[in-house]
Short mmCIF file of C-alpha atoms in Angstrom, two decimals:
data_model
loop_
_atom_site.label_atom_id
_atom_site.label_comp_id
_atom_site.label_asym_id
_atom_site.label_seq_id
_atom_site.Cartn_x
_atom_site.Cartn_y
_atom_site.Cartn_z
CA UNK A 13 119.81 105.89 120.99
CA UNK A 14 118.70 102.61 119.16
CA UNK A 15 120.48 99.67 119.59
CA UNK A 16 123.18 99.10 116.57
CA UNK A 17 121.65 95.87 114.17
CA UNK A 18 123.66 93.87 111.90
CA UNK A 19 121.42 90.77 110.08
CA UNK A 20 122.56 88.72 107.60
CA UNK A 21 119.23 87.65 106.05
CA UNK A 22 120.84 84.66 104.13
CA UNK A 23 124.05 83.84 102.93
CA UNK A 24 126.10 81.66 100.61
CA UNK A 25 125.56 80.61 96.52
CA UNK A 26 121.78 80.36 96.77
CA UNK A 27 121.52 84.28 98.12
CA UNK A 28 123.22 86.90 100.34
CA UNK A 29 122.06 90.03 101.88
CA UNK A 30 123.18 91.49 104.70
CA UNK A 31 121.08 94.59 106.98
CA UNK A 32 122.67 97.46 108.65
CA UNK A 33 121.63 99.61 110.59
CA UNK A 34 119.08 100.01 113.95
CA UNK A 35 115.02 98.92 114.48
CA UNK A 36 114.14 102.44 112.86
CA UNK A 37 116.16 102.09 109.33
CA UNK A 38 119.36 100.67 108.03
CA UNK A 39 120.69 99.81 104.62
CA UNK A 40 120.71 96.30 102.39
CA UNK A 41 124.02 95.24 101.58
CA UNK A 42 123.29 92.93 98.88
CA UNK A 43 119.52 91.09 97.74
CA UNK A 44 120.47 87.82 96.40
CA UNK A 45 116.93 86.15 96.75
CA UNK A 46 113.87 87.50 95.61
CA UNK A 47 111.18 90.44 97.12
CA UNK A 48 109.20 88.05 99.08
CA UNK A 49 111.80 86.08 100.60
CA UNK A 50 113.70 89.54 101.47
CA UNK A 51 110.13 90.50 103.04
CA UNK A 52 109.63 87.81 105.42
CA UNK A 53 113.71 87.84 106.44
CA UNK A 54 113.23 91.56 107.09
CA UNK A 55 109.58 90.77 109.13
CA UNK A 56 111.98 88.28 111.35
CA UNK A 57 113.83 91.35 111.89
CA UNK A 58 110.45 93.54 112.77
CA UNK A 59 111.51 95.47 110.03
CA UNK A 60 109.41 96.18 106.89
CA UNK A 61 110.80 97.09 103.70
CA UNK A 62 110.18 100.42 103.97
CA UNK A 63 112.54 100.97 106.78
CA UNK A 64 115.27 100.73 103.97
CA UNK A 65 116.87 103.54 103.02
CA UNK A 66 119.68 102.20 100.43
CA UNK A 67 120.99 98.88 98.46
CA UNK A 68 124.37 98.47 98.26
CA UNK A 69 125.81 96.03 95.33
CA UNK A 70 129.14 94.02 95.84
CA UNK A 71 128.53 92.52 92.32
CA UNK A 72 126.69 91.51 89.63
CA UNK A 73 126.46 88.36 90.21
CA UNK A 74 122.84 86.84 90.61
CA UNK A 75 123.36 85.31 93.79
CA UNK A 76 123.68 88.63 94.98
CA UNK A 77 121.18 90.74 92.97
CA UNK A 78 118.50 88.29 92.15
CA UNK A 79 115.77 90.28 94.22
CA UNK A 80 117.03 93.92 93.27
CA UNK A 81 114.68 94.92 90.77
CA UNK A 82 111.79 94.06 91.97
CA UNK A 83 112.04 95.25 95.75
CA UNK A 84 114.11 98.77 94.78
CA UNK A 85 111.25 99.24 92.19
CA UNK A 86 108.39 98.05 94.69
CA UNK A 87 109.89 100.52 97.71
CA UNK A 88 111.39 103.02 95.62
CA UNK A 89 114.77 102.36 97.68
CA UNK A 90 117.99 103.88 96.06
CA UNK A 91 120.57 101.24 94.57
CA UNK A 92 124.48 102.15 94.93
CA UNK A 93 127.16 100.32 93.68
CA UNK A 94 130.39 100.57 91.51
CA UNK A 95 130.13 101.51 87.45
CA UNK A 96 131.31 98.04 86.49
CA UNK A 97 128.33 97.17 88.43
CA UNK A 98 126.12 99.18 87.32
CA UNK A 99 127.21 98.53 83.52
CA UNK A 100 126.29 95.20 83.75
CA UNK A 101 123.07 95.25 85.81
CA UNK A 102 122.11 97.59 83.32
CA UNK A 103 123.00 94.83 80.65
CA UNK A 104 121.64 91.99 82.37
CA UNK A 105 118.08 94.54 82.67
CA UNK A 106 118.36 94.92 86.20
CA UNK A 107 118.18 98.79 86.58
CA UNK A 108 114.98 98.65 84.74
CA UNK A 109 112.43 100.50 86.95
CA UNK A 110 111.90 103.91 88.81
CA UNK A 111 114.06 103.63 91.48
CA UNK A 112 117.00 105.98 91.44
CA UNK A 113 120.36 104.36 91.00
CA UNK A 114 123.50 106.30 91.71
CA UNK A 115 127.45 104.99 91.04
CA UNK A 116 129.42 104.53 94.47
CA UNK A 117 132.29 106.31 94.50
CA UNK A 118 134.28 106.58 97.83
CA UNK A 119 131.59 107.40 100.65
CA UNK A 120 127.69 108.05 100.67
CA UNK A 121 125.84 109.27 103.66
CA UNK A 122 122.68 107.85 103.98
CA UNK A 123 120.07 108.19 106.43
CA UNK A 124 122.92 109.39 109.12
CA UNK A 125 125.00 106.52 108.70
CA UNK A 126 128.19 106.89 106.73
CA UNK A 127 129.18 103.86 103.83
CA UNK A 128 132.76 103.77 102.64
CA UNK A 129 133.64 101.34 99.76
CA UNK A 130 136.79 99.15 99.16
CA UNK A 131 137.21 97.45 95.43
CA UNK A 132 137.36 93.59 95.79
CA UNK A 133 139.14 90.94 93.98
CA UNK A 134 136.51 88.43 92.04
CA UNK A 135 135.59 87.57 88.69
CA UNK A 136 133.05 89.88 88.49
CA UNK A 137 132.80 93.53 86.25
CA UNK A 138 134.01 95.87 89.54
CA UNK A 139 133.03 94.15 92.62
CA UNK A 140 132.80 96.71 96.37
CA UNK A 141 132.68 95.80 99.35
CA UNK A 142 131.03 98.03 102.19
CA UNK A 143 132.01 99.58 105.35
CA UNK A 144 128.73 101.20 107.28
CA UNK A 145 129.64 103.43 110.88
CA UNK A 146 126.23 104.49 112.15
CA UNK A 147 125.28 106.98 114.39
CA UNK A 148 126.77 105.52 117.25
CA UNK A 149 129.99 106.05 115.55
CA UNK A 150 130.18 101.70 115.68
CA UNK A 151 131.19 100.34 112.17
CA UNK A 152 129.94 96.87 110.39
CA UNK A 153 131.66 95.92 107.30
CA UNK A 154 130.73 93.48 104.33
CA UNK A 155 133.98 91.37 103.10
CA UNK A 156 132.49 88.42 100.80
CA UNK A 157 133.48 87.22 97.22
CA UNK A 158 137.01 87.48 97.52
CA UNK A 159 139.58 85.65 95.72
CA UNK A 160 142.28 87.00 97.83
CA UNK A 161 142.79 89.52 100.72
CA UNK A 162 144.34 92.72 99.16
CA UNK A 163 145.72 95.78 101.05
CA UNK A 164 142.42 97.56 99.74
CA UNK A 165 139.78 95.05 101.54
CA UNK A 166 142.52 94.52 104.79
CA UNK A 167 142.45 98.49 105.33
CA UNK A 168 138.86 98.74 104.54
CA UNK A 169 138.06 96.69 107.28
CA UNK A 170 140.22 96.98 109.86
CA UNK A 171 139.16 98.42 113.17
CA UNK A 172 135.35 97.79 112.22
CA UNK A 173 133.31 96.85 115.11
CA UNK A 174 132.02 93.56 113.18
CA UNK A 175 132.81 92.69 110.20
CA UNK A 176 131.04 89.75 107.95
CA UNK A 177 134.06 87.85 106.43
CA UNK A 178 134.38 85.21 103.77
CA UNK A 179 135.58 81.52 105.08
CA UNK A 180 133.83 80.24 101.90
CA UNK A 181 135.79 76.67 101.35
CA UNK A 182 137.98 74.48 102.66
CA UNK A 183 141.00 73.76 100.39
CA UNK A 184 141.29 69.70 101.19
CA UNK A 185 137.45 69.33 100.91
CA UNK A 186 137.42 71.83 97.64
CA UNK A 187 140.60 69.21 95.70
CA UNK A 188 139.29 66.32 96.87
CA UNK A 189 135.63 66.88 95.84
CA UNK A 190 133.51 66.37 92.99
CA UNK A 191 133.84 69.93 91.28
CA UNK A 192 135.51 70.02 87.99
CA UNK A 193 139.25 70.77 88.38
CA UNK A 194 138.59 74.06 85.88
CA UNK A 195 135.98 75.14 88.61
CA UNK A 196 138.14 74.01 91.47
CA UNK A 197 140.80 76.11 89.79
CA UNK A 198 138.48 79.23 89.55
CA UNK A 199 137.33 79.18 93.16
CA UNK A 200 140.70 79.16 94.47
CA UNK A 201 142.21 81.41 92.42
CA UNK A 202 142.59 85.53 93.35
CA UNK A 203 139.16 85.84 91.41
CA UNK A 204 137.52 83.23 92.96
CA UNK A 205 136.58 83.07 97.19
CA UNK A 206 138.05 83.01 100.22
CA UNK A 207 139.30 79.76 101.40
CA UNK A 208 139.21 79.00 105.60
CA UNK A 209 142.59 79.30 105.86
CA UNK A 210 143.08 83.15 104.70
CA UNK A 211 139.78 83.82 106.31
CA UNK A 212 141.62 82.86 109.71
CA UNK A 213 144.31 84.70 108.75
CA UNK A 214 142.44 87.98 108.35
CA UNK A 215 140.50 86.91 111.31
CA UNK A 216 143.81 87.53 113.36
CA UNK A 217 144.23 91.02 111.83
CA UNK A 218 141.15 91.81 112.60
CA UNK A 219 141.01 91.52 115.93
CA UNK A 220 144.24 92.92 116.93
CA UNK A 221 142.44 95.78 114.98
CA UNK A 222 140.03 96.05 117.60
CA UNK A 223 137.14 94.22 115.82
CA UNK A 224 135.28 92.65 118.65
CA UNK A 225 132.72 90.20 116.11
CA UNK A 226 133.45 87.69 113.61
CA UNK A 227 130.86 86.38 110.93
CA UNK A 228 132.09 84.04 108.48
CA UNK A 229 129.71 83.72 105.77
CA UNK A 230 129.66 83.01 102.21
CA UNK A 231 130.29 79.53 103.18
CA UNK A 232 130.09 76.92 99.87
CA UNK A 233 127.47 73.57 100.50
CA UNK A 234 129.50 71.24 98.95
CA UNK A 235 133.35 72.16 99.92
CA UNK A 236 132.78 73.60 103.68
CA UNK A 237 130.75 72.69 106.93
CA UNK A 238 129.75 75.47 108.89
CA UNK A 239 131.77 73.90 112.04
CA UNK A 240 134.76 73.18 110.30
CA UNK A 241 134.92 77.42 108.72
CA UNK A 242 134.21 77.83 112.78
CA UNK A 243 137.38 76.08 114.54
CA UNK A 244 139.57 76.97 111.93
CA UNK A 245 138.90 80.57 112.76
CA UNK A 246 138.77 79.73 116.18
CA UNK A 247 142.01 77.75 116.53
CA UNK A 248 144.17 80.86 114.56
CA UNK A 249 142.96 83.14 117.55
CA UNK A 250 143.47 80.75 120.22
CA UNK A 251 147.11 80.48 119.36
CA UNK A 252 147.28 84.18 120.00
CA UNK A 253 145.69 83.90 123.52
CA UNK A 254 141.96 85.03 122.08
CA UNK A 255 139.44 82.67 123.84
CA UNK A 256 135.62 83.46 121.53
CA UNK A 257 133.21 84.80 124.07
CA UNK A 258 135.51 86.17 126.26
CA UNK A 259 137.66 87.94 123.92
CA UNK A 260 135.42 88.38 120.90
CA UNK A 261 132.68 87.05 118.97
CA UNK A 262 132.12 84.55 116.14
CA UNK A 263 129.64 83.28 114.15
CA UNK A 264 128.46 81.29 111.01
CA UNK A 265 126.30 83.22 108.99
CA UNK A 266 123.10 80.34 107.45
CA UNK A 267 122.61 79.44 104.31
CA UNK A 268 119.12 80.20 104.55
CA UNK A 269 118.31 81.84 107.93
CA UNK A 270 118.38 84.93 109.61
CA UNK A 271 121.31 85.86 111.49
CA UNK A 272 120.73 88.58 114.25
CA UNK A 273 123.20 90.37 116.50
CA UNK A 274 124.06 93.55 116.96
CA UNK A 275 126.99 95.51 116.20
CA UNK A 276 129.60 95.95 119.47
#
């Protein structure tokens, strides 16, 4: 059986995208940057765009969506994601194109591997987030964009294998920095991101869960420093006796780099 592949292409507010999936096909989750730049992530990956069966949307937002158009309509690759979503791509003239497009309901099976969705808090029309198990029966999940960790996203992603996780500020660095207070208001409020601290948090849950890899991405340039998202994760599971590389596995996702591992 192929080995189990979970990429995050890039990540954070210039562009996320994260593949699922093994060396002969997997799914996008997310294509924040455009087709070219998706290309050569995907070549890193020895992967070419046609080994993509799916896109999966979290949200509208363009820092997730900004190369959608042009590589579903280049490929031909079906685009999921919520009606919200969907609503206002098609606004926005996303959907334009002739690549099918189909609303996400609870589950779609795709290419033999199975994605659930879980509804996610953010100020954004209906924002998803994705769980993918693949044949091996191992799951990945996609947690980013989140203003606060609700039931919905905890039990969505619980038990995954790995799990991508948003550690997107820290709250001292956020107050104290040069953002507006309006803005500093919006990204730490329940429709705004993930601070480090709650990431932790769910960190914990996750790995009495069973979840045996961490990736904290999503992380913001001006309010967080990729170390810093890293021991505070780090720190809440050493309390608990978890020592990373012994009894799990965590990572920073780049900014602008390809992330590979696999999914254990």
């Amino acid at each position: 059986m192929a080995q189990d592949v979970f990429a995050t292409l890039y990540s954070g507010s210039s562009g996320n995208a994260t593949y699922i999936g093994d060396r002969s096909g997997g799914v996008l989750v997310d294509i924040g940057k455009n087709a070219k730049q998706t290309t050569l992530a995907l070549s890193e990956l020895g992967l070419s765009p046609e080994k993509v069966h799916a896109i999966f949307i979290t949200h509208e937002h363009t820092d997730h969506i900004a190369g959608l158009r042009v590589f579903a309509n280049r490929y031909h690759i079906p685009v999921y994601a919520s009606l919200g979503t969907l609503e206002a791509l098609d606004r926005k003239g996303e959907l334009k194109g002739s690549f099918p497009v189909f609303q996400m309901l609870d589950t779609a099976d795709i290419g033999g591997f199975h994605v659930r969705c879980f509804h996610t808090s953010h100020d954004c029309a209906e924002g998803f987030g994705y769980t993918v198990t693949l044949e091996s029966g191992r799951s990945a999940s996609v947690a980013t964009d989140l203003g606060v960790m609700t039931d919905e996203v905890r039990n969505g992603i619980l038990r995954s294998n790995t799990v991508l996780l948003e550690s997107n500020h820290d709250l001292g660095m956020l107050f104290n920095g040069p953002y507006p207070y309006v803005l500093k208001q919006r990204i730490n409020s329940e429709f705004g991101h993930l601070n480090n601290d709650d990431a932790a948090d769910t960190a914990l849950d996750l790995l009495r869960s069973g979840t045996q890899q961490i990736i904290l991405g999503h992380l913001s340039s001006e309010n967080n420093l990729p170390d810093l998202a890293y021991q505070t994760t780090a720190s809440m599971l050493l309390q608990e006796g978890a020592v990373a590389d012994r009894d799990y596995r965590l990572a920073v996702a780049p900014r602008n780099e390809v992330l590979l591992t696999e999914v254990l």
